[in-house]
Amino acid sequence: MTRSHPHPHSHPSRRALLGGAALTAFAVATGAGAGTANAATGTRTAAATTGGGTWPTEFPLPNGFLPEGIAIGRKPYAYMGSRANGALYRTDLRTGEGGILFAGGTGLIAVGLKLDHDGLLYVAGNTGVARTHDSRTGEVVATHQLSEPTGHFINDVTLLGDRAWFTDSRAAALYGVPRGRAGTVRTLPLTGDWVQLPNVNNANGIVGTPDGRALIVVKSTPGELYNVNLKTGHATKITLIGATDVVNGDGLYRIGRTLYVVQNRLNLISVFRLNSKATTATLTGTITDPRFDVPTTAARFGNRLYLVNARFTSPQTPETTFTGVAVPI
């Protein structure tokens, strides 16, 4: 992996919504390929190859699914949500086979997802709503009204401490939902260095800091990272070293002090090393893959990151095909 700079002229994306698109009947298929990473001078590229006895590195999703979020827990199952109607799909990572866990419904949306150790699946629902599902049955356990339904975009979620924290791409606030228990939703206004920009997606992906005392939020437009104080909401802009920005920044994933930033329309994952206080982030390399088609969010199992291809630049119809892919880390 080597350092590279995102293109300064790239335009931040707005996530296209296709409301009310129904999932059509589909046949479950298995992923055929196993994956290896081809190390080369320059940006690291991971390419899938065929091979027996290994888990697939690509798997199909239903046509028209419009995937956005992906979550993986301790077991080898990936959970993905649909922007079309809020459906949830579960794939066995060992085989690539999957099926619908929750059928969704009219007016529902599922974007960012996180799976808790108790089996509860937290789902960002876009229009001011978050939901909690039972990951075994798909049943809706609770619905949380985080904000007014209009003028808000509940986009992504992470688990930290006793709450699930949700971002709002259209308002300068985070929302904390109590984990696994009843309680009051906490609204945390963003202050400090944070400047909310009109008519574009601001806060998007979110993870906890390595010390668990704060949150890291990516601001898709213009492509910045922030360290957010959990007590006050004060947001401090993280200094990037080796990169000018993280434009099109979408999902975040952190392992120790290594932060992975998915830059969707760039078909790129930028890899940063955080300092001890998560106030600076040094670019250590990038990951790309010929199978990337506007990946949005990432989740880890073993030595792989799994991502869903949202295909924002392709027609978003009930016939559009979608996949999930894995790259080595």
mmCIF file of N, CA and C in Angstrom, residues 93-169:
data_model
loop_
_atom_site.group_PDB
_atom_site.id
_atom_site.type_symbol
_atom_site.label_atom_id
_atom_site.label_comp_id
_atom_site.label_asym_id
_atom_site.label_seq_id
_atom_site.Cartn_x
_atom_site.Cartn_y
_atom_site.Cartn_z
ATOM 1 N N LEU A 93 -21.248 -16.024 5.259
ATOM 2 C CA LEU A 93 -19.980 -15.688 4.629
ATOM 3 C C LEU A 93 -19.195 -16.918 4.196
ATOM 4 N N ARG A 94 -19.508 -18.065 4.765
ATOM 5 C CA ARG A 94 -18.787 -19.289 4.410
ATOM 6 C C ARG A 94 -19.178 -19.800 3.034
ATOM 7 N N THR A 95 -20.412 -19.499 2.616
ATOM 8 C CA THR A 95 -20.927 -20.039 1.355
ATOM 9 C C THR A 95 -21.351 -18.968 0.353
ATOM 10 N N GLY A 96 -21.628 -17.759 0.831
ATOM 11 C CA GLY A 96 -22.189 -16.721 -0.028
ATOM 12 C C GLY A 96 -23.685 -16.834 -0.196
ATOM 13 N N GLU A 97 -24.301 -17.838 0.418
ATOM 14 C CA GLU A 97 -25.747 -18.006 0.316
ATOM 15 C C GLU A 97 -26.453 -17.126 1.334
ATOM 16 N N GLY A 98 -27.621 -16.629 0.958
ATOM 17 C CA GLY A 98 -28.351 -15.764 1.867
ATOM 18 C C GLY A 98 -29.831 -15.754 1.598
ATOM 19 N N GLY A 99 -30.546 -14.953 2.370
ATOM 20 C CA GLY A 99 -31.976 -14.813 2.210
ATOM 21 C C GLY A 99 -32.500 -13.619 2.976
ATOM 22 N N ILE A 100 -33.733 -13.265 2.697
ATOM 23 C CA ILE A 100 -34.374 -12.135 3.360
ATOM 24 C C ILE A 100 -34.670 -12.476 4.818
ATOM 25 N N LEU A 101 -34.232 -11.627 5.721
ATOM 26 C CA LEU A 101 -34.487 -11.791 7.145
ATOM 27 C C LEU A 101 -35.707 -10.989 7.573
ATOM 28 N N PHE A 102 -35.844 -9.796 7.007
ATOM 29 C CA PHE A 102 -36.970 -8.912 7.292
ATOM 30 C C PHE A 102 -37.431 -8.344 5.974
ATOM 31 N N ALA A 103 -38.724 -8.476 5.681
ATOM 32 C CA ALA A 103 -39.231 -8.150 4.348
ATOM 33 C C ALA A 103 -39.357 -6.662 4.085
ATOM 34 N N GLY A 104 -39.280 -5.849 5.136
ATOM 35 C CA GLY A 104 -39.433 -4.413 4.940
ATOM 36 C C GLY A 104 -40.886 -4.031 4.730
ATOM 37 N N GLY A 105 -41.089 -2.816 4.240
ATOM 38 C CA GLY A 105 -42.447 -2.346 4.027
ATOM 39 C C GLY A 105 -42.455 -0.966 3.414
ATOM 40 N N THR A 106 -43.615 -0.536 3.006
ATOM 41 C CA THR A 106 -43.760 0.772 2.380
ATOM 42 C C THR A 106 -43.322 1.881 3.335
ATOM 43 N N GLY A 107 -42.478 2.758 2.832
ATOM 44 C CA GLY A 107 -42.019 3.887 3.622
ATOM 45 C C GLY A 107 -40.842 3.603 4.520
ATOM 46 N N LEU A 108 -40.388 2.339 4.587
ATOM 47 C CA LEU A 108 -39.242 2.001 5.429
ATOM 48 C C LEU A 108 -37.949 2.089 4.626
ATOM 49 N N ILE A 109 -36.870 2.427 5.319
ATOM 50 C CA ILE A 109 -35.540 2.519 4.727
ATOM 51 C C ILE A 109 -34.557 1.947 5.732
ATOM 52 N N ALA A 110 -33.527 1.269 5.247
ATOM 53 C CA ALA A 110 -32.445 0.789 6.102
ATOM 54 C C ALA A 110 -31.126 1.228 5.487
ATOM 55 N N VAL A 111 -30.366 2.025 6.225
ATOM 56 C CA VAL A 111 -29.058 2.453 5.725
ATOM 57 C C VAL A 111 -27.984 1.864 6.650
ATOM 58 N N GLY A 112 -27.364 2.650 7.547
ATOM 59 C CA GLY A 112 -26.327 2.104 8.399
ATOM 60 C C GLY A 112 -26.846 1.056 9.369
ATOM 61 N N LEU A 113 -26.010 0.033 9.650
ATOM 62 C CA LEU A 113 -26.371 -1.072 10.544
ATOM 63 C C LEU A 113 -25.225 -1.374 11.501
ATOM 64 N N LYS A 114 -25.561 -1.803 12.723
ATOM 65 C CA LYS A 114 -24.571 -2.355 13.646
ATOM 66 C C LYS A 114 -25.217 -3.478 14.445
ATOM 67 N N LEU A 115 -24.467 -4.570 14.622
ATOM 68 C CA LEU A 115 -24.950 -5.730 15.363
ATOM 69 C C LEU A 115 -24.311 -5.759 16.740
ATOM 70 N N ASP A 116 -25.136 -5.834 17.784
ATOM 71 C CA ASP A 116 -24.642 -5.857 19.157
ATOM 72 C C ASP A 116 -24.396 -7.297 19.598
ATOM 73 N N HIS A 117 -23.643 -7.454 20.695
ATOM 74 C CA HIS A 117 -23.287 -8.788 21.194
ATOM 75 C C HIS A 117 -24.503 -9.562 21.679
ATOM 76 N N ASP A 118 -25.600 -8.870 22.013
ATOM 77 C CA ASP A 118 -26.805 -9.534 22.489
ATOM 78 C C ASP A 118 -27.743 -9.933 21.355
ATOM 79 N N GLY A 119 -27.323 -9.733 20.108
ATOM 80 C CA GLY A 119 -28.138 -10.125 18.974
ATOM 81 C C GLY A 119 -29.064 -9.061 18.451
ATOM 82 N N LEU A 120 -29.047 -7.870 19.062
ATOM 83 C CA LEU A 120 -29.876 -6.784 18.562
ATOM 84 C C LEU A 120 -29.163 -6.066 17.416
ATOM 85 N N LEU A 121 -29.918 -5.781 16.378
ATOM 86 C CA LEU A 121 -29.396 -5.115 15.197
ATOM 87 C C LEU A 121 -29.970 -3.709 15.148
ATOM 88 N N TYR A 122 -29.076 -2.704 15.199
ATOM 89 C CA TYR A 122 -29.495 -1.299 15.193
ATOM 90 C C TYR A 122 -29.435 -0.785 13.754
ATOM 91 N N VAL A 123 -30.522 -0.153 13.318
ATOM 92 C CA VAL A 123 -30.678 0.222 11.910
ATOM 93 C C VAL A 123 -31.019 1.706 11.808
ATOM 94 N N ALA A 124 -30.205 2.445 11.043
ATOM 95 C CA ALA A 124 -30.518 3.839 10.742
ATOM 96 C C ALA A 124 -31.576 3.866 9.653
ATOM 97 N N GLY A 125 -32.659 4.620 9.902
ATOM 98 C CA GLY A 125 -33.814 4.557 9.018
ATOM 99 C C GLY A 125 -34.061 5.792 8.186
ATOM 100 N N ASN A 126 -33.098 6.696 8.098
ATOM 101 C CA ASN A 126 -33.145 7.888 7.259
ATOM 102 C C ASN A 126 -34.115 8.950 7.762
ATOM 103 N N THR A 127 -35.410 8.770 7.612
ATOM 104 C CA THR A 127 -36.381 9.846 7.841
ATOM 105 C C THR A 127 -36.671 10.061 9.324
ATOM 106 N N GLY A 128 -35.629 10.402 10.084
ATOM 107 C CA GLY A 128 -35.806 10.713 11.494
ATOM 108 C C GLY A 128 -35.970 9.513 12.398
ATOM 109 N N VAL A 129 -35.820 8.287 11.855
ATOM 110 C CA VAL A 129 -36.161 7.083 12.602
ATOM 111 C C VAL A 129 -34.969 6.136 12.690
ATOM 112 N N ALA A 130 -34.861 5.434 13.815
ATOM 113 C CA ALA A 130 -33.962 4.299 13.964
ATOM 114 C C ALA A 130 -34.792 3.118 14.452
ATOM 115 N N ARG A 131 -34.374 1.922 14.048
ATOM 116 C CA ARG A 131 -35.084 0.714 14.484
ATOM 117 C C ARG A 131 -34.102 -0.257 15.123
ATOM 118 N N THR A 132 -34.638 -1.103 15.993
ATOM 119 C CA THR A 132 -33.881 -2.208 16.564
ATOM 120 C C THR A 132 -34.568 -3.498 16.168
ATOM 121 N N HIS A 133 -33.785 -4.441 15.597
ATOM 122 C CA HIS A 133 -34.327 -5.725 15.149
ATOM 123 C C HIS A 133 -33.675 -6.869 15.915
ATOM 124 N N ASP A 134 -34.398 -7.968 16.033
ATOM 125 C CA ASP A 134 -33.831 -9.221 16.502
ATOM 126 C C ASP A 134 -33.099 -9.846 15.319
ATOM 127 N N SER A 135 -31.785 -10.035 15.430
ATOM 128 C CA SER A 135 -31.009 -10.515 14.291
ATOM 129 C C SER A 135 -31.278 -11.985 13.967
ATOM 130 N N ARG A 136 -31.934 -12.710 14.857
ATOM 131 C CA ARG A 136 -32.249 -14.105 14.568
ATOM 132 C C ARG A 136 -33.522 -14.233 13.755
ATOM 133 N N THR A 137 -34.520 -13.404 14.084
ATOM 134 C CA THR A 137 -35.827 -13.524 13.443
ATOM 135 C C THR A 137 -36.135 -12.384 12.486
ATOM 136 N N GLY A 138 -35.419 -11.265 12.613
ATOM 137 C CA GLY A 138 -35.714 -10.074 11.821
ATOM 138 C C GLY A 138 -36.798 -9.203 12.427
ATOM 139 N N GLU A 139 -37.441 -9.677 13.476
ATOM 140 C CA GLU A 139 -38.553 -8.950 14.096
ATOM 141 C C GLU A 139 -38.118 -7.564 14.581
ATOM 142 N N VAL A 140 -38.980 -6.570 14.390
ATOM 143 C CA VAL A 140 -38.727 -5.231 14.905
ATOM 144 C C VAL A 140 -38.971 -5.243 16.417
ATOM 145 N N VAL A 141 -37.939 -4.938 17.181
ATOM 146 C CA VAL A 141 -38.037 -4.925 18.633
ATOM 147 C C VAL A 141 -38.470 -3.551 19.129
ATOM 148 N N ALA A 142 -37.949 -2.506 18.488
ATOM 149 C CA ALA A 142 -38.288 -1.142 18.899
ATOM 150 C C ALA A 142 -38.085 -0.193 17.734
ATOM 151 N N THR A 143 -38.865 0.885 17.729
ATOM 152 C CA THR A 143 -38.706 1.972 16.771
ATOM 153 C C THR A 143 -38.449 3.252 17.559
ATOM 154 N N HIS A 144 -37.432 3.996 17.169
ATOM 155 C CA HIS A 144 -37.022 5.191 17.899
ATOM 156 C C HIS A 144 -37.173 6.408 16.991
ATOM 157 N N GLN A 145 -37.975 7.369 17.414
ATOM 158 C CA GLN A 145 -38.120 8.619 16.673
ATOM 159 C C GLN A 145 -37.038 9.572 17.162
ATOM 160 N N LEU A 146 -36.008 9.750 16.358
ATOM 161 C CA LEU A 146 -34.863 10.553 16.769
ATOM 162 C C LEU A 146 -35.041 12.029 16.487
ATOM 163 N N SER A 147 -35.786 12.337 15.437
ATOM 164 C CA SER A 147 -35.938 13.725 15.013
ATOM 165 C C SER A 147 -37.239 13.865 14.247
ATOM 166 N N GLU A 148 -37.512 15.067 13.783
ATOM 167 C CA GLU A 148 -38.641 15.263 12.882
ATOM 168 C C GLU A 148 -38.381 14.472 11.594
ATOM 169 N N PRO A 149 -39.439 13.989 10.936
ATOM 170 C CA PRO A 149 -39.237 13.153 9.743
ATOM 171 C C PRO A 149 -38.691 13.898 8.539
ATOM 172 N N THR A 150 -38.934 15.188 8.440
ATOM 173 C CA THR A 150 -38.439 15.953 7.304
ATOM 174 C C THR A 150 -37.236 16.786 7.704
ATOM 175 N N GLY A 151 -36.351 17.029 6.738
ATOM 176 C CA GLY A 151 -35.171 17.829 7.001
ATOM 177 C C GLY A 151 -34.073 17.094 7.740
ATOM 178 N N HIS A 152 -34.183 15.768 7.828
ATOM 179 C CA HIS A 152 -33.194 14.964 8.536
ATOM 180 C C HIS A 152 -32.863 13.722 7.713
ATOM 181 N N PHE A 153 -31.669 13.172 7.924
ATOM 182 C CA PHE A 153 -31.232 11.961 7.244
ATOM 183 C C PHE A 153 -30.436 11.140 8.258
ATOM 184 N N ILE A 154 -31.126 10.246 8.962
ATOM 185 C CA ILE A 154 -30.460 9.361 9.923
ATOM 186 C C ILE A 154 -29.697 8.326 9.111
ATOM 187 N N ASN A 155 -28.359 8.419 9.170
ATOM 188 C CA ASN A 155 -27.539 7.798 8.139
ATOM 189 C C ASN A 155 -26.735 6.590 8.589
ATOM 190 N N ASP A 156 -26.038 6.687 9.705
ATOM 191 C CA ASP A 156 -25.176 5.579 10.128
ATOM 192 C C ASP A 156 -25.201 5.467 11.639
ATOM 193 N N VAL A 157 -24.592 4.385 12.157
ATOM 194 C CA VAL A 157 -24.692 4.087 13.581
ATOM 195 C C VAL A 157 -23.443 3.353 14.034
ATOM 196 N N THR A 158 -23.050 3.588 15.289
ATOM 197 C CA THR A 158 -22.001 2.809 15.930
ATOM 198 C C THR A 158 -22.418 2.530 17.364
ATOM 199 N N LEU A 159 -21.778 1.549 17.983
ATOM 200 C CA LEU A 159 -22.067 1.177 19.356
ATOM 201 C C LEU A 159 -20.907 1.601 20.235
ATOM 202 N N LEU A 160 -21.209 2.372 21.265
ATOM 203 C CA LEU A 160 -20.168 2.846 22.184
ATOM 204 C C LEU A 160 -20.773 3.046 23.556
ATOM 205 N N GLY A 161 -20.160 2.413 24.544
ATOM 206 C CA GLY A 161 -20.684 2.533 25.896
ATOM 207 C C GLY A 161 -22.077 1.930 25.992
ATOM 208 N N ASP A 162 -22.983 2.653 26.625
ATOM 209 C CA ASP A 162 -24.331 2.122 26.834
ATOM 210 C C ASP A 162 -25.316 2.600 25.770
ATOM 211 N N ARG A 163 -24.812 3.170 24.658
ATOM 212 C CA ARG A 163 -25.709 3.696 23.634
ATOM 213 C C ARG A 163 -25.269 3.317 22.223
ATOM 214 N N ALA A 164 -26.254 3.301 21.337
ATOM 215 C CA ALA A 164 -26.015 3.248 19.900
ATOM 216 C C ALA A 164 -26.105 4.675 19.396
ATOM 217 N N TRP A 165 -25.054 5.156 18.742
ATOM 218 C CA TRP A 165 -24.975 6.548 18.312
ATOM 219 C C TRP A 165 -25.233 6.657 16.812
ATOM 220 N N PHE A 166 -26.193 7.510 16.448
ATOM 221 C CA PHE A 166 -26.618 7.675 15.059
ATOM 222 C C PHE A 166 -26.220 9.054 14.546
ATOM 223 N N THR A 167 -25.809 9.106 13.284
ATOM 224 C CA THR A 167 -25.522 10.386 12.646
ATOM 225 C C THR A 167 -26.752 10.897 11.898
ATOM 226 N N ASP A 168 -26.759 12.203 11.677
ATOM 227 C CA ASP A 168 -27.815 12.869 10.912
ATOM 228 C C ASP A 168 -27.111 13.723 9.857
ATOM 229 N N SER A 169 -27.209 13.298 8.607
ATOM 230 C CA SER A 169 -26.464 13.987 7.543
ATOM 231 C C SER A 169 -26.996 15.376 7.236
#
